[in-house]
CSV table of C-alpha atoms in Angstrom, one decimal:
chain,number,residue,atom,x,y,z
I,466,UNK,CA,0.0,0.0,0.0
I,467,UNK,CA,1.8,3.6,-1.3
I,468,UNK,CA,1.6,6.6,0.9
I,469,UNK,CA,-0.1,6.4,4.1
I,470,UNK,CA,-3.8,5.8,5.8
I,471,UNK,CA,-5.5,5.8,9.3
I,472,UNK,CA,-4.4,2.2,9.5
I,473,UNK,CA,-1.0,3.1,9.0
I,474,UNK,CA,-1.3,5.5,12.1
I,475,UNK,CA,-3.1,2.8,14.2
I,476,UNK,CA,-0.2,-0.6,13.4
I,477,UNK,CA,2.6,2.0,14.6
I,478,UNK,CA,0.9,2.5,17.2
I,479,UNK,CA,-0.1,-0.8,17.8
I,480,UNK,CA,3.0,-1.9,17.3
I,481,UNK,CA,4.8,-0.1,19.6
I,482,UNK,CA,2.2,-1.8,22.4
I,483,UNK,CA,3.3,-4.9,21.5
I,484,UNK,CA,6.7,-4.3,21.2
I,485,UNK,CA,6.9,-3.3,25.3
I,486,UNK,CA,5.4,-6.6,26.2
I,487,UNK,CA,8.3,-7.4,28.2
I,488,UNK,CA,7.2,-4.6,30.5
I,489,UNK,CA,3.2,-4.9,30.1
I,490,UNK,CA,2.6,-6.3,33.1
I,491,UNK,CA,4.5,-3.6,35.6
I,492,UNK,CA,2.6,-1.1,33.1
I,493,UNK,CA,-1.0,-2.5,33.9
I,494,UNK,CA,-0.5,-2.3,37.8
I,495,UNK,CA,0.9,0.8,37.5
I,496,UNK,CA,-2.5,1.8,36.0
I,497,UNK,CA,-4.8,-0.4,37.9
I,498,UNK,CA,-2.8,1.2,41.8
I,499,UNK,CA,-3.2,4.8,40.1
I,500,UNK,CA,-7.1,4.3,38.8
I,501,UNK,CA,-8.0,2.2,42.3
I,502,UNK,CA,-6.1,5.4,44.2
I,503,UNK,CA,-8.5,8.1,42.0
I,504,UNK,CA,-11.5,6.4,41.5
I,505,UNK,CA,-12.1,4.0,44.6
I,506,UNK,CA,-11.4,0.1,44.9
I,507,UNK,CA,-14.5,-1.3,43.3
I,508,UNK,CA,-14.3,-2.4,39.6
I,509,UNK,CA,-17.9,-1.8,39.1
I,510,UNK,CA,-18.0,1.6,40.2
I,511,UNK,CA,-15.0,2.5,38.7
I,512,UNK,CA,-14.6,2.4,35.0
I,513,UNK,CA,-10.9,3.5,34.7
I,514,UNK,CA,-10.2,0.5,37.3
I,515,UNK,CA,-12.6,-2.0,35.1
I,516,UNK,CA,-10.8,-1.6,32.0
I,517,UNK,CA,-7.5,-1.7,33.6
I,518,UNK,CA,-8.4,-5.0,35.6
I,519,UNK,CA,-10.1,-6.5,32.4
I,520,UNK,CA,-6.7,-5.9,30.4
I,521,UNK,CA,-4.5,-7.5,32.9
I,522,UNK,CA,-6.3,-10.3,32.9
I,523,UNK,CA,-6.1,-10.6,29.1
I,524,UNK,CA,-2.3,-10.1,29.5
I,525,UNK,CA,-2.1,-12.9,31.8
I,526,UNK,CA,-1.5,-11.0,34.9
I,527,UNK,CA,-1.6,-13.2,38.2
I,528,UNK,CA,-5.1,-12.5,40.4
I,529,UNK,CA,-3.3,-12.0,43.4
I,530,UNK,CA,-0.9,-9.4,41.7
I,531,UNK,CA,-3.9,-7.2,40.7
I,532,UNK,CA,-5.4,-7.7,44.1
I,533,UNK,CA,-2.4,-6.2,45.7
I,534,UNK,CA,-2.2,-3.3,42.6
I,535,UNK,CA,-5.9,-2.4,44.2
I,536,UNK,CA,-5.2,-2.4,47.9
I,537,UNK,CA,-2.2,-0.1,47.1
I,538,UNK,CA,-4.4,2.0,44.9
I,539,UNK,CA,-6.7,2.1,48.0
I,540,UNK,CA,-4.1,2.5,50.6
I,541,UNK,CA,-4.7,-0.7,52.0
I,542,UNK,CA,-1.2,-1.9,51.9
I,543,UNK,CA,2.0,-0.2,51.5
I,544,UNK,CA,3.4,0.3,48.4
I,545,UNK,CA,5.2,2.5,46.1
I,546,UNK,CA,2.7,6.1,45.3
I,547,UNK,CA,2.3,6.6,41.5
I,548,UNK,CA,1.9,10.1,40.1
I,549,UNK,CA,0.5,10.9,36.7
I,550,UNK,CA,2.4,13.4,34.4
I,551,UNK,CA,2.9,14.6,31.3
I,552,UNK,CA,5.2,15.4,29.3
I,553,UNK,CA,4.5,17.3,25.7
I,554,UNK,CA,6.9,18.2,22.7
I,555,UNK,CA,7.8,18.0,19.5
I,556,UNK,CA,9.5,15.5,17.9
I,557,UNK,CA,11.4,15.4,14.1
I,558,UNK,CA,9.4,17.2,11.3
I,559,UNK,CA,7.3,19.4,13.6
I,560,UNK,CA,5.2,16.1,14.8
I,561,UNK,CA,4.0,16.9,18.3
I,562,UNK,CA,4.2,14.1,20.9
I,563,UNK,CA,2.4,13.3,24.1
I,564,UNK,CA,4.2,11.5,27.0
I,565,UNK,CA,2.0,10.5,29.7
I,566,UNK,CA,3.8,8.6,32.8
I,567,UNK,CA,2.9,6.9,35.9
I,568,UNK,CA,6.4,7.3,38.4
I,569,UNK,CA,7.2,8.0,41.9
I,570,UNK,CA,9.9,10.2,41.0
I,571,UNK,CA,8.9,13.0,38.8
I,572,UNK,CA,12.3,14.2,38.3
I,573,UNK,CA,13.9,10.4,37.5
I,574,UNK,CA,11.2,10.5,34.5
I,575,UNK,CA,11.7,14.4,33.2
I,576,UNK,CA,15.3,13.8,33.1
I,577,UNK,CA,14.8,10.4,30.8
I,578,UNK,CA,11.9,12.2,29.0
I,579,UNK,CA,14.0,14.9,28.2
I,580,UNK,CA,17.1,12.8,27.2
I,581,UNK,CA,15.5,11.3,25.0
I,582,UNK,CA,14.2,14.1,23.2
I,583,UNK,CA,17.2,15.4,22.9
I,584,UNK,CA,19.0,12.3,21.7
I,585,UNK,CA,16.8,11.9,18.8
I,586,UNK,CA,16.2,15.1,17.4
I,587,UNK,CA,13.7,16.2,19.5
I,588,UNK,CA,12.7,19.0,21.6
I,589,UNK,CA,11.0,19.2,25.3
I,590,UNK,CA,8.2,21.6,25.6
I,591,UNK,CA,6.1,22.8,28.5
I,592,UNK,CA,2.9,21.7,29.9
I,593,UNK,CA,0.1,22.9,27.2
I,594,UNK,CA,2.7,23.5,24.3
I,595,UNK,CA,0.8,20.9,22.5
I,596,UNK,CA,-2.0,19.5,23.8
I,597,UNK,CA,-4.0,21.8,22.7
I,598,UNK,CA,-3.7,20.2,18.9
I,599,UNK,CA,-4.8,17.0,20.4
I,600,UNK,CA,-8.4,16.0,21.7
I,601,UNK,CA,-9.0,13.0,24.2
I,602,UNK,CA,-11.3,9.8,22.7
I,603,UNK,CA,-12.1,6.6,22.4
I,604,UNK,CA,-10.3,4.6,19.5
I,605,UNK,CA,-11.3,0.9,18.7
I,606,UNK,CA,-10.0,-1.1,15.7
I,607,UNK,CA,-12.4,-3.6,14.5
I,608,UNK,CA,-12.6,-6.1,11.7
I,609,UNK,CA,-16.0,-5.8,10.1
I,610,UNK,CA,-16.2,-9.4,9.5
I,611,UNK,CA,-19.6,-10.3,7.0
I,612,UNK,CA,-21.6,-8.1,8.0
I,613,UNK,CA,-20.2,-4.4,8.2
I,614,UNK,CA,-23.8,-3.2,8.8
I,615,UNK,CA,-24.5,-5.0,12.6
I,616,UNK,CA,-21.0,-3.6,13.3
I,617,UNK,CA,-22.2,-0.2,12.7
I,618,UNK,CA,-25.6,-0.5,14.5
I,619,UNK,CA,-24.0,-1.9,17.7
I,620,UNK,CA,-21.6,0.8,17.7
I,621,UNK,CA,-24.1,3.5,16.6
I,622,UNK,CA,-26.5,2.3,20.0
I,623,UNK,CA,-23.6,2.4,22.2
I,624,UNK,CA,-22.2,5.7,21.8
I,625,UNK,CA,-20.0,5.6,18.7
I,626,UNK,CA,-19.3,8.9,17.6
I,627,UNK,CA,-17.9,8.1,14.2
I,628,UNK,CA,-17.1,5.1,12.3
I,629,UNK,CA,-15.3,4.5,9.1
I,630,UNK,CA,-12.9,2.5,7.3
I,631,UNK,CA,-9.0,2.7,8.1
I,632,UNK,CA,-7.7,2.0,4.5
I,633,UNK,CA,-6.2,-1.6,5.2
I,634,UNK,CA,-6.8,-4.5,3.1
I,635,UNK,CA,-8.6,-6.3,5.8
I,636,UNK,CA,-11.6,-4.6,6.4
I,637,UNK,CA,-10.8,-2.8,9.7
I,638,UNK,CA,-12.9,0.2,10.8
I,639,UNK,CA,-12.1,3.0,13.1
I,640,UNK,CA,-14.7,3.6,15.7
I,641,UNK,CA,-14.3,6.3,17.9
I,642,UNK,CA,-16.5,8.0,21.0
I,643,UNK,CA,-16.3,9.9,24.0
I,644,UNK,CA,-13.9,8.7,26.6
I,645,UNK,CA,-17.1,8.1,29.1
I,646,UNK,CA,-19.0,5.8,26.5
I,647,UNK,CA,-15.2,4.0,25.4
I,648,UNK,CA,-16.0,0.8,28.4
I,649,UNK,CA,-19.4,0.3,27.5
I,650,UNK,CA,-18.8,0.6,23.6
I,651,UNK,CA,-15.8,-1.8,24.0
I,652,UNK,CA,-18.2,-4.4,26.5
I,653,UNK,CA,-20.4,-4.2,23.6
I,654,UNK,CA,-18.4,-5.3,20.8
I,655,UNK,CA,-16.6,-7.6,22.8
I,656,UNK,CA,-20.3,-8.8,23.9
I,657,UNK,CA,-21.4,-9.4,20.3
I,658,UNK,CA,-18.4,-11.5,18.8
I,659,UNK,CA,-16.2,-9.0,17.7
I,660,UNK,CA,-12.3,-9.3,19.1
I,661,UNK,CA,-10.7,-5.6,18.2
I,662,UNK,CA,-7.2,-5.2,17.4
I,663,UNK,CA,-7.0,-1.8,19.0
I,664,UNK,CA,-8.6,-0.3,21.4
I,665,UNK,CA,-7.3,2.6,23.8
I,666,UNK,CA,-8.2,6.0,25.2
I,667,UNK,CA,-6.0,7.9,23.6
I,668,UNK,CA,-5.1,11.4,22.3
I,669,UNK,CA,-6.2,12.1,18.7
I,670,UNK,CA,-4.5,14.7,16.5
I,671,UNK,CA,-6.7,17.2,15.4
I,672,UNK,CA,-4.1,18.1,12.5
I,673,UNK,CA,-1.8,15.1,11.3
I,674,UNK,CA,1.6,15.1,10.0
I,675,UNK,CA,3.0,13.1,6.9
I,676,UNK,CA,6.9,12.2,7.7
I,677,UNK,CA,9.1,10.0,5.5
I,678,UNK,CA,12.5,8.9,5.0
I,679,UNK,CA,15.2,10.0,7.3
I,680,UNK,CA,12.7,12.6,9.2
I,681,UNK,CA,10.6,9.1,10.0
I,682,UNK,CA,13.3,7.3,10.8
I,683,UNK,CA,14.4,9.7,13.2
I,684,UNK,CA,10.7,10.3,14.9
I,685,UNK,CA,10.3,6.3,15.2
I,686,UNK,CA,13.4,6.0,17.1
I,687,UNK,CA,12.3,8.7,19.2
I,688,UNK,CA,8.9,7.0,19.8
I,689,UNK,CA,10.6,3.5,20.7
I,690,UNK,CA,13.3,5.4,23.3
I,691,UNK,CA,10.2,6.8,25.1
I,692,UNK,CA,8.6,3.9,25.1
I,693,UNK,CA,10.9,2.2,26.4
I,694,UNK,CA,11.0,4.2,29.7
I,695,UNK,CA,9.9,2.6,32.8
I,696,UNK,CA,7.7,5.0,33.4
I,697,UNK,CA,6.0,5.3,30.1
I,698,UNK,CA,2.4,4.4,30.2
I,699,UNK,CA,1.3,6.0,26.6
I,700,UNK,CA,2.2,7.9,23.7
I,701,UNK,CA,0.4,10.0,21.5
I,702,UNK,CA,1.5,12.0,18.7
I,703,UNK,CA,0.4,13.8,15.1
I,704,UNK,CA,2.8,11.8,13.1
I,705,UNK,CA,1.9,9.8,10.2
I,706,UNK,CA,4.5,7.5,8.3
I,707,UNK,CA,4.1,6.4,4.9
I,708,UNK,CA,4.5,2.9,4.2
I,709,UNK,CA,7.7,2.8,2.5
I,710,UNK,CA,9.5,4.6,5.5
I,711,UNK,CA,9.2,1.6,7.6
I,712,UNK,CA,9.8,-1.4,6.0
């Protein structure tokens, strides 16, 4: 496939998730302590904690490690206290890029942040600098399988704000909706036989940008030194590679 497409945006990404499986699992307590410590210790009442719970057990993650995760979360038991940050700037080519972190040392993770923006031709910004060219949703990848229709029904009843097709050979639509409606939407699909590929809360760029040759090569090493910090929990940013950049 020449040039580039939505689903070219959504493998990198994907991509990089997988690539940091090594470090999933210290990633999805992180998130399940921080979302048990903001939003209470039950599952039900807590979406944020649900989703986090659900994908730790898809990744495998021991019960009585996520069990612990929560009683940190909810100060029953001692443990290490997460922060959330984030860290904003630009990367090669103008492309803006969102770090957001889970630490308990916020200077540990600025100073490896910021290294590795500078490293890879890159430069820190402050908070705001560029989030403001960003806006937060709900992003599912989903093969439409036979019937592409039911697909777009159950989404449509479930709080799917948009829903069209990514560009891939496969039939994959991108569905996307408000962050509130993202665990019900997801329960729904999940509910109805659909397995998707992709799907985050994540930070959409209202205003993409098309990098190639050396200027991608450059921004994907930058993306795959920040994700390979600790303290790295996502990354979002407004660059789009075309195809023959990255094979």
């Amino acid at each position: 496939m020449a040039g580039h497409s939505k689903w070219a945006n959504i493998r990198h990404r994907k991509e990089r998730m997988d690539s940091k499986r090594g470090k999933i699992f210290s990633r999805l307590i992180k998130e399940i302590a921080v979302a048990a410590k903001t939003g209470g210790i039950d599952p039900a009442a807590n979406p944020r904690l649900r989703l986090a719970v659900e994908k730790a057990r898809e990744a495998n993650v021991p019960n009585d490690n996520l069990e612990r995760a929560i009683k940190r979360g909810g100060g029953q038991l001692e443990g290490a206290d997460y922060a959330e940050i984030r860290h904003e700037g630009y990367g090669p080519g103008g492309a803006a890029i969102i770090v957001d972190c889970l630490t308990d040392n916020k200077n540990r993770t600025l100073s490896e942040v910021r290294h590795a923006f500078t490293k890879h031709g890159g430069n820190l910004g402050t908070n705001g600098s560029v989030a403001y060219l960003f806006h937060r949703c709900g992003q599912i990848l989903c093969a439409t399988g036979d019937n592409e229709i039911r697909l777009m029904e159950i989404a449509i009843e479930n709080g799917a704000e948009d829903f069209e097709p990514v560009g891939s050979d496969n039939g994959e639509v991108e569905i996307t909706c408000a962050p509130n409606d993202f665990p019900a939407l997801l329960s729904a699909l999940k509910t109805a036989g659909y397995a998707p590929e992709f799907a985050e809360i994540v930070m959409s760029a209202t205003n993409e940008i098309s990098l190639k040759g050396e200027e991608a090569k450059r921004m994907q090493k930058l993306l795959t030194a920040l994700e390979d910090l600790d303290d790295t929990q996502q990354i979002h940013t407004s660059a789009i590679f075309e195809e023959e950049a990255t094979s």
